[in-house]
Amino acid sequence: MEQEQQQQQQQQLLNLLLETTFFETCEKHIAKYCNFLCRDCKGPAFCESCKNEHEGHGVLQMYKNLSHTGVRVDDIKDLVDISEIQTYRLNNHPTIYINERPQRKGKPLIRQGKRNSCEKCGRKMEIEDQNKSRRFCSIECKLDIKPDNLLS
């Protein structure tokens, strides 16, 4: 029963993570962007200035690369099974992207079924280690293909 409740809470947080739009302007602090999510409160995203309202809570910080939002591997690996998801380096930290990464307009990179491409969206992926199997470019892509194998 306790394990079932824990999985339900993980699923709830995962859904929130995937549905939240990050880097919007904070309503309380106009000059700040909402790039944090509280694992305990499971409320809307908040900015750095609002972070003290979540003192002692498990807080996830989001990072942005171009228009894609990611989260550090160390911060998410206890929530999500990150195996088979491509990792990237943002600010010198291993990071995974949250949402499917749409192709740039005018640059079709659809490569579904080809080696080193995401099984869901076909996005080309980097080869970081021949011994590691990377099948997805984001948490969302893995969830769409393997919904039962995502929670840690």
PDB file of C-alpha atoms in Angstrom:
ATOM      1  CA  MET A   1       0.000   0.000   0.000  1.00  0.00           C
ATOM      2  CA  GLU A   2       2.792   2.438   0.909  1.00  0.00           C
ATOM      3  CA  GLN A   3       4.697   1.680  -2.302  1.00  0.00           C
ATOM      4  CA  GLU A   4       1.512   2.194  -4.323  1.00  0.00           C
ATOM      5  CA  GLN A   5       0.977   5.580  -2.653  1.00  0.00           C
ATOM      6  CA  GLN A   6       4.588   6.567  -3.360  1.00  0.00           C
ATOM      7  CA  GLN A   7       4.206   5.635  -7.039  1.00  0.00           C
ATOM      8  CA  GLN A   8       0.987   7.637  -7.209  1.00  0.00           C
ATOM      9  CA  GLN A   9       2.796  10.686  -5.785  1.00  0.00           C
ATOM     10  CA  GLN A  10       5.671  10.206  -8.255  1.00  0.00           C
ATOM     11  CA  GLN A  11       3.194   9.996 -11.146  1.00  0.00           C
ATOM     12  CA  GLN A  12       1.447  13.145  -9.935  1.00  0.00           C
ATOM     13  CA  LEU A  13       4.754  15.022  -9.804  1.00  0.00           C
ATOM     14  CA  LEU A  14       5.804  13.686 -13.206  1.00  0.00           C
ATOM     15  CA  ASN A  15       2.514  14.865 -14.748  1.00  0.00           C
ATOM     16  CA  LEU A  16       3.011  18.286 -13.161  1.00  0.00           C
ATOM     17  CA  LEU A  17       6.571  18.462 -14.490  1.00  0.00           C
ATOM     18  CA  LEU A  18       5.435  17.654 -18.039  1.00  0.00           C
ATOM     19  CA  GLU A  19       2.437  20.012 -17.984  1.00  0.00           C
ATOM     20  CA  THR A  20       4.117  23.044 -16.402  1.00  0.00           C
ATOM     21  CA  THR A  21       5.279  25.923 -18.562  1.00  0.00           C
ATOM     22  CA  PHE A  22       8.538  27.163 -17.108  1.00  0.00           C
ATOM     23  CA  PHE A  23      10.329  30.498 -17.545  1.00  0.00           C
ATOM     24  CA  GLU A  24       7.145  32.562 -17.434  1.00  0.00           C
ATOM     25  CA  THR A  25       7.358  35.884 -15.569  1.00  0.00           C
ATOM     26  CA  CYS A  26       6.607  35.565 -11.846  1.00  0.00           C
ATOM     27  CA  GLU A  27       3.376  37.285 -10.773  1.00  0.00           C
ATOM     28  CA  LYS A  28       4.956  38.442  -7.489  1.00  0.00           C
ATOM     29  CA  HIS A  29       8.388  39.397  -8.835  1.00  0.00           C
ATOM     30  CA  ILE A  30       8.059  40.884 -12.316  1.00  0.00           C
ATOM     31  CA  ALA A  31      11.782  40.782 -13.103  1.00  0.00           C
ATOM     32  CA  LYS A  32      12.071  37.057 -12.248  1.00  0.00           C
ATOM     33  CA  TYR A  33      11.257  33.903 -14.190  1.00  0.00           C
ATOM     34  CA  CYS A  34       9.591  30.794 -12.798  1.00  0.00           C
ATOM     35  CA  ASN A  35      12.104  27.991 -13.139  1.00  0.00           C
ATOM     36  CA  PHE A  36      11.553  26.032  -9.910  1.00  0.00           C
ATOM     37  CA  LEU A  37       9.049  23.323  -8.994  1.00  0.00           C
ATOM     38  CA  CYS A  38       8.370  22.038  -5.475  1.00  0.00           C
ATOM     39  CA  ARG A  39       8.272  18.254  -5.153  1.00  0.00           C
ATOM     40  CA  ASP A  40       6.390  18.535  -1.852  1.00  0.00           C
ATOM     41  CA  CYS A  41       3.741  21.180  -2.606  1.00  0.00           C
ATOM     42  CA  LYS A  42       3.195  20.103  -6.237  1.00  0.00           C
ATOM     43  CA  GLY A  43       1.990  23.598  -7.075  1.00  0.00           C
ATOM     44  CA  PRO A  44       2.757  25.954  -9.946  1.00  0.00           C
ATOM     45  CA  ALA A  45       6.298  26.907 -10.957  1.00  0.00           C
ATOM     46  CA  PHE A  46       7.921  29.715  -8.983  1.00  0.00           C
ATOM     47  CA  CYS A  47      10.930  32.024  -9.183  1.00  0.00           C
ATOM     48  CA  GLU A  48      14.137  32.218  -7.158  1.00  0.00           C
ATOM     49  CA  SER A  49      12.694  34.955  -4.924  1.00  0.00           C
ATOM     50  CA  CYS A  50       9.693  32.739  -4.067  1.00  0.00           C
ATOM     51  CA  LYS A  51      11.988  29.812  -3.259  1.00  0.00           C
ATOM     52  CA  ASN A  52      12.226  30.730   0.450  1.00  0.00           C
ATOM     53  CA  GLU A  53       8.508  29.858   0.743  1.00  0.00           C
ATOM     54  CA  HIS A  54       9.580  26.251   0.056  1.00  0.00           C
ATOM     55  CA  GLU A  55      12.449  26.067   2.552  1.00  0.00           C
ATOM     56  CA  GLY A  56      13.139  22.467   3.548  1.00  0.00           C
ATOM     57  CA  HIS A  57      11.158  21.129   0.594  1.00  0.00           C
ATOM     58  CA  GLY A  58      12.466  19.139  -2.345  1.00  0.00           C
ATOM     59  CA  VAL A  59      12.832  21.764  -5.068  1.00  0.00           C
ATOM     60  CA  LEU A  60      13.656  21.037  -8.704  1.00  0.00           C
ATOM     61  CA  GLN A  61      15.395  23.742 -10.725  1.00  0.00           C
ATOM     62  CA  MET A  62      14.836  23.886 -14.477  1.00  0.00           C
ATOM     63  CA  TYR A  63      17.423  25.020 -16.988  1.00  0.00           C
ATOM     64  CA  LYS A  64      16.945  26.349 -20.470  1.00  0.00           C
ATOM     65  CA  ASN A  65      18.982  25.719 -23.586  1.00  0.00           C
ATOM     66  CA  LEU A  66      17.664  27.733 -26.504  1.00  0.00           C
ATOM     67  CA  SER A  67      13.928  27.050 -26.184  1.00  0.00           C
ATOM     68  CA  HIS A  68      14.165  23.653 -24.467  1.00  0.00           C
ATOM     69  CA  THR A  69      13.707  23.101 -20.737  1.00  0.00           C
ATOM     70  CA  GLY A  70      15.824  20.547 -18.924  1.00  0.00           C
ATOM     71  CA  VAL A  71      16.480  19.289 -15.427  1.00  0.00           C
ATOM     72  CA  ARG A  72      19.722  18.020 -13.933  1.00  0.00           C
ATOM     73  CA  VAL A  73      20.107  14.255 -13.878  1.00  0.00           C
ATOM     74  CA  ASP A  74      21.073  14.272 -10.187  1.00  0.00           C
ATOM     75  CA  ASP A  75      17.851  16.116  -9.309  1.00  0.00           C
ATOM     76  CA  ILE A  76      15.462  13.830 -11.206  1.00  0.00           C
ATOM     77  CA  LYS A  77      16.994  10.346 -11.214  1.00  0.00           C
ATOM     78  CA  ASP A  78      15.165   9.271  -8.047  1.00  0.00           C
ATOM     79  CA  LEU A  79      11.815  10.217  -9.622  1.00  0.00           C
ATOM     80  CA  VAL A  80      12.264   9.072 -13.224  1.00  0.00           C
ATOM     81  CA  ASP A  81      14.033   6.084 -14.742  1.00  0.00           C
ATOM     82  CA  ILE A  82      16.373   8.062 -16.968  1.00  0.00           C
ATOM     83  CA  SER A  83      17.898   5.042 -18.671  1.00  0.00           C
ATOM     84  CA  GLU A  84      17.535   5.248 -22.449  1.00  0.00           C
ATOM     85  CA  ILE A  85      17.093   9.053 -22.311  1.00  0.00           C
ATOM     86  CA  GLN A  86      19.800  11.155 -23.976  1.00  0.00           C
ATOM     87  CA  THR A  87      21.768  13.287 -21.530  1.00  0.00           C
ATOM     88  CA  TYR A  88      23.183  16.681 -22.455  1.00  0.00           C
ATOM     89  CA  ARG A  89      25.579  19.007 -20.679  1.00  0.00           C
ATOM     90  CA  LEU A  90      24.093  22.340 -19.614  1.00  0.00           C
ATOM     91  CA  ASN A  91      26.205  24.589 -17.414  1.00  0.00           C
ATOM     92  CA  ASN A  92      28.643  21.688 -17.125  1.00  0.00           C
ATOM     93  CA  HIS A  93      26.033  19.354 -15.545  1.00  0.00           C
ATOM     94  CA  PRO A  94      24.423  16.237 -17.053  1.00  0.00           C
ATOM     95  CA  THR A  95      20.874  17.259 -17.917  1.00  0.00           C
ATOM     96  CA  ILE A  96      17.879  15.675 -19.613  1.00  0.00           C
ATOM     97  CA  TYR A  97      15.152  17.505 -21.480  1.00  0.00           C
ATOM     98  CA  ILE A  98      11.617  17.354 -20.163  1.00  0.00           C
ATOM     99  CA  ASN A  99       9.482  17.743 -23.263  1.00  0.00           C
ATOM    100  CA  GLU A 100       9.701  16.485 -26.808  1.00  0.00           C
ATOM    101  CA  ARG A 101      12.041  18.726 -28.743  1.00  0.00           C
ATOM    102  CA  PRO A 102      10.311  19.806 -31.942  1.00  0.00           C
ATOM    103  CA  GLN A 103      12.378  20.114 -35.075  1.00  0.00           C
ATOM    104  CA  ARG A 104      13.378  23.552 -36.256  1.00  0.00           C
ATOM    105  CA  LYS A 105      11.248  24.853 -39.099  1.00  0.00           C
ATOM    106  CA  GLY A 106      12.849  24.354 -42.471  1.00  0.00           C
ATOM    107  CA  LYS A 107      15.223  21.754 -41.074  1.00  0.00           C
ATOM    108  CA  PRO A 108      13.537  18.367 -41.178  1.00  0.00           C
ATOM    109  CA  LEU A 109      15.546  15.919 -39.107  1.00  0.00           C
ATOM    110  CA  ILE A 110      12.964  13.174 -38.879  1.00  0.00           C
ATOM    111  CA  ARG A 111      14.945   9.993 -38.695  1.00  0.00           C
ATOM    112  CA  GLN A 112      12.554   7.572 -37.015  1.00  0.00           C
ATOM    113  CA  GLY A 113      13.850   4.047 -37.091  1.00  0.00           C
ATOM    114  CA  LYS A 114      17.402   5.178 -37.786  1.00  0.00           C
ATOM    115  CA  ARG A 115      20.316   4.605 -35.490  1.00  0.00           C
ATOM    116  CA  ASN A 116      20.978   7.438 -33.009  1.00  0.00           C
ATOM    117  CA  SER A 117      17.544   8.992 -33.334  1.00  0.00           C
ATOM    118  CA  CYS A 118      14.677   9.301 -30.875  1.00  0.00           C
ATOM    119  CA  GLU A 119      12.157   6.481 -31.274  1.00  0.00           C
ATOM    120  CA  LYS A 120       9.241   8.857 -30.646  1.00  0.00           C
ATOM    121  CA  CYS A 121      10.019  12.077 -32.511  1.00  0.00           C
ATOM    122  CA  GLY A 122      12.955  11.041 -34.713  1.00  0.00           C
ATOM    123  CA  ARG A 123      15.245  13.776 -33.449  1.00  0.00           C
ATOM    124  CA  LYS A 124      18.916  13.048 -34.080  1.00  0.00           C
ATOM    125  CA  MET A 125      20.817  12.327 -30.885  1.00  0.00           C
ATOM    126  CA  GLU A 126      24.467  12.593 -29.954  1.00  0.00           C
ATOM    127  CA  ILE A 127      26.560   9.469 -29.525  1.00  0.00           C
ATOM    128  CA  GLU A 128      28.197   9.807 -26.131  1.00  0.00           C
ATOM    129  CA  ASP A 129      29.135   6.212 -25.393  1.00  0.00           C
ATOM    130  CA  GLN A 130      28.709   3.213 -27.669  1.00  0.00           C
ATOM    131  CA  ASN A 131      27.904   1.049 -24.635  1.00  0.00           C
ATOM    132  CA  LYS A 132      24.906   3.137 -23.561  1.00  0.00           C
ATOM    133  CA  SER A 133      21.583   2.665 -25.276  1.00  0.00           C
ATOM    134  CA  ARG A 134      19.846   6.011 -25.813  1.00  0.00           C
ATOM    135  CA  ARG A 135      16.423   5.640 -27.385  1.00  0.00           C
ATOM    136  CA  PHE A 136      14.685   8.891 -26.407  1.00  0.00           C
ATOM    137  CA  CYS A 137      15.535  12.602 -26.488  1.00  0.00           C
ATOM    138  CA  SER A 138      13.319  13.587 -23.535  1.00  0.00           C
ATOM    139  CA  ILE A 139      11.233  12.375 -20.613  1.00  0.00           C
ATOM    140  CA  GLU A 140       8.056  13.035 -22.604  1.00  0.00           C
ATOM    141  CA  CYS A 141       9.212  10.904 -25.545  1.00  0.00           C
ATOM    142  CA  LYS A 142      10.040   7.974 -23.262  1.00  0.00           C
ATOM    143  CA  LEU A 143       6.696   8.324 -21.479  1.00  0.00           C
ATOM    144  CA  ASP A 144       4.813   8.196 -24.790  1.00  0.00           C
ATOM    145  CA  ILE A 145       6.537   4.960 -25.866  1.00  0.00           C
ATOM    146  CA  LYS A 146       7.103   3.253 -22.493  1.00  0.00           C
ATOM    147  CA  PRO A 147       4.487   4.633 -20.078  1.00  0.00           C
ATOM    148  CA  ASP A 148       4.862   1.776 -17.596  1.00  0.00           C
ATOM    149  CA  ASN A 149       8.653   1.987 -17.361  1.00  0.00           C
ATOM    150  CA  LEU A 150       9.252   5.598 -16.410  1.00  0.00           C
ATOM    151  CA  LEU A 151       8.984   5.859 -12.646  1.00  0.00           C
ATOM    152  CA  SER A 152      12.068   4.982 -10.585  1.00  0.00           C
TER     153      SER A 152
END
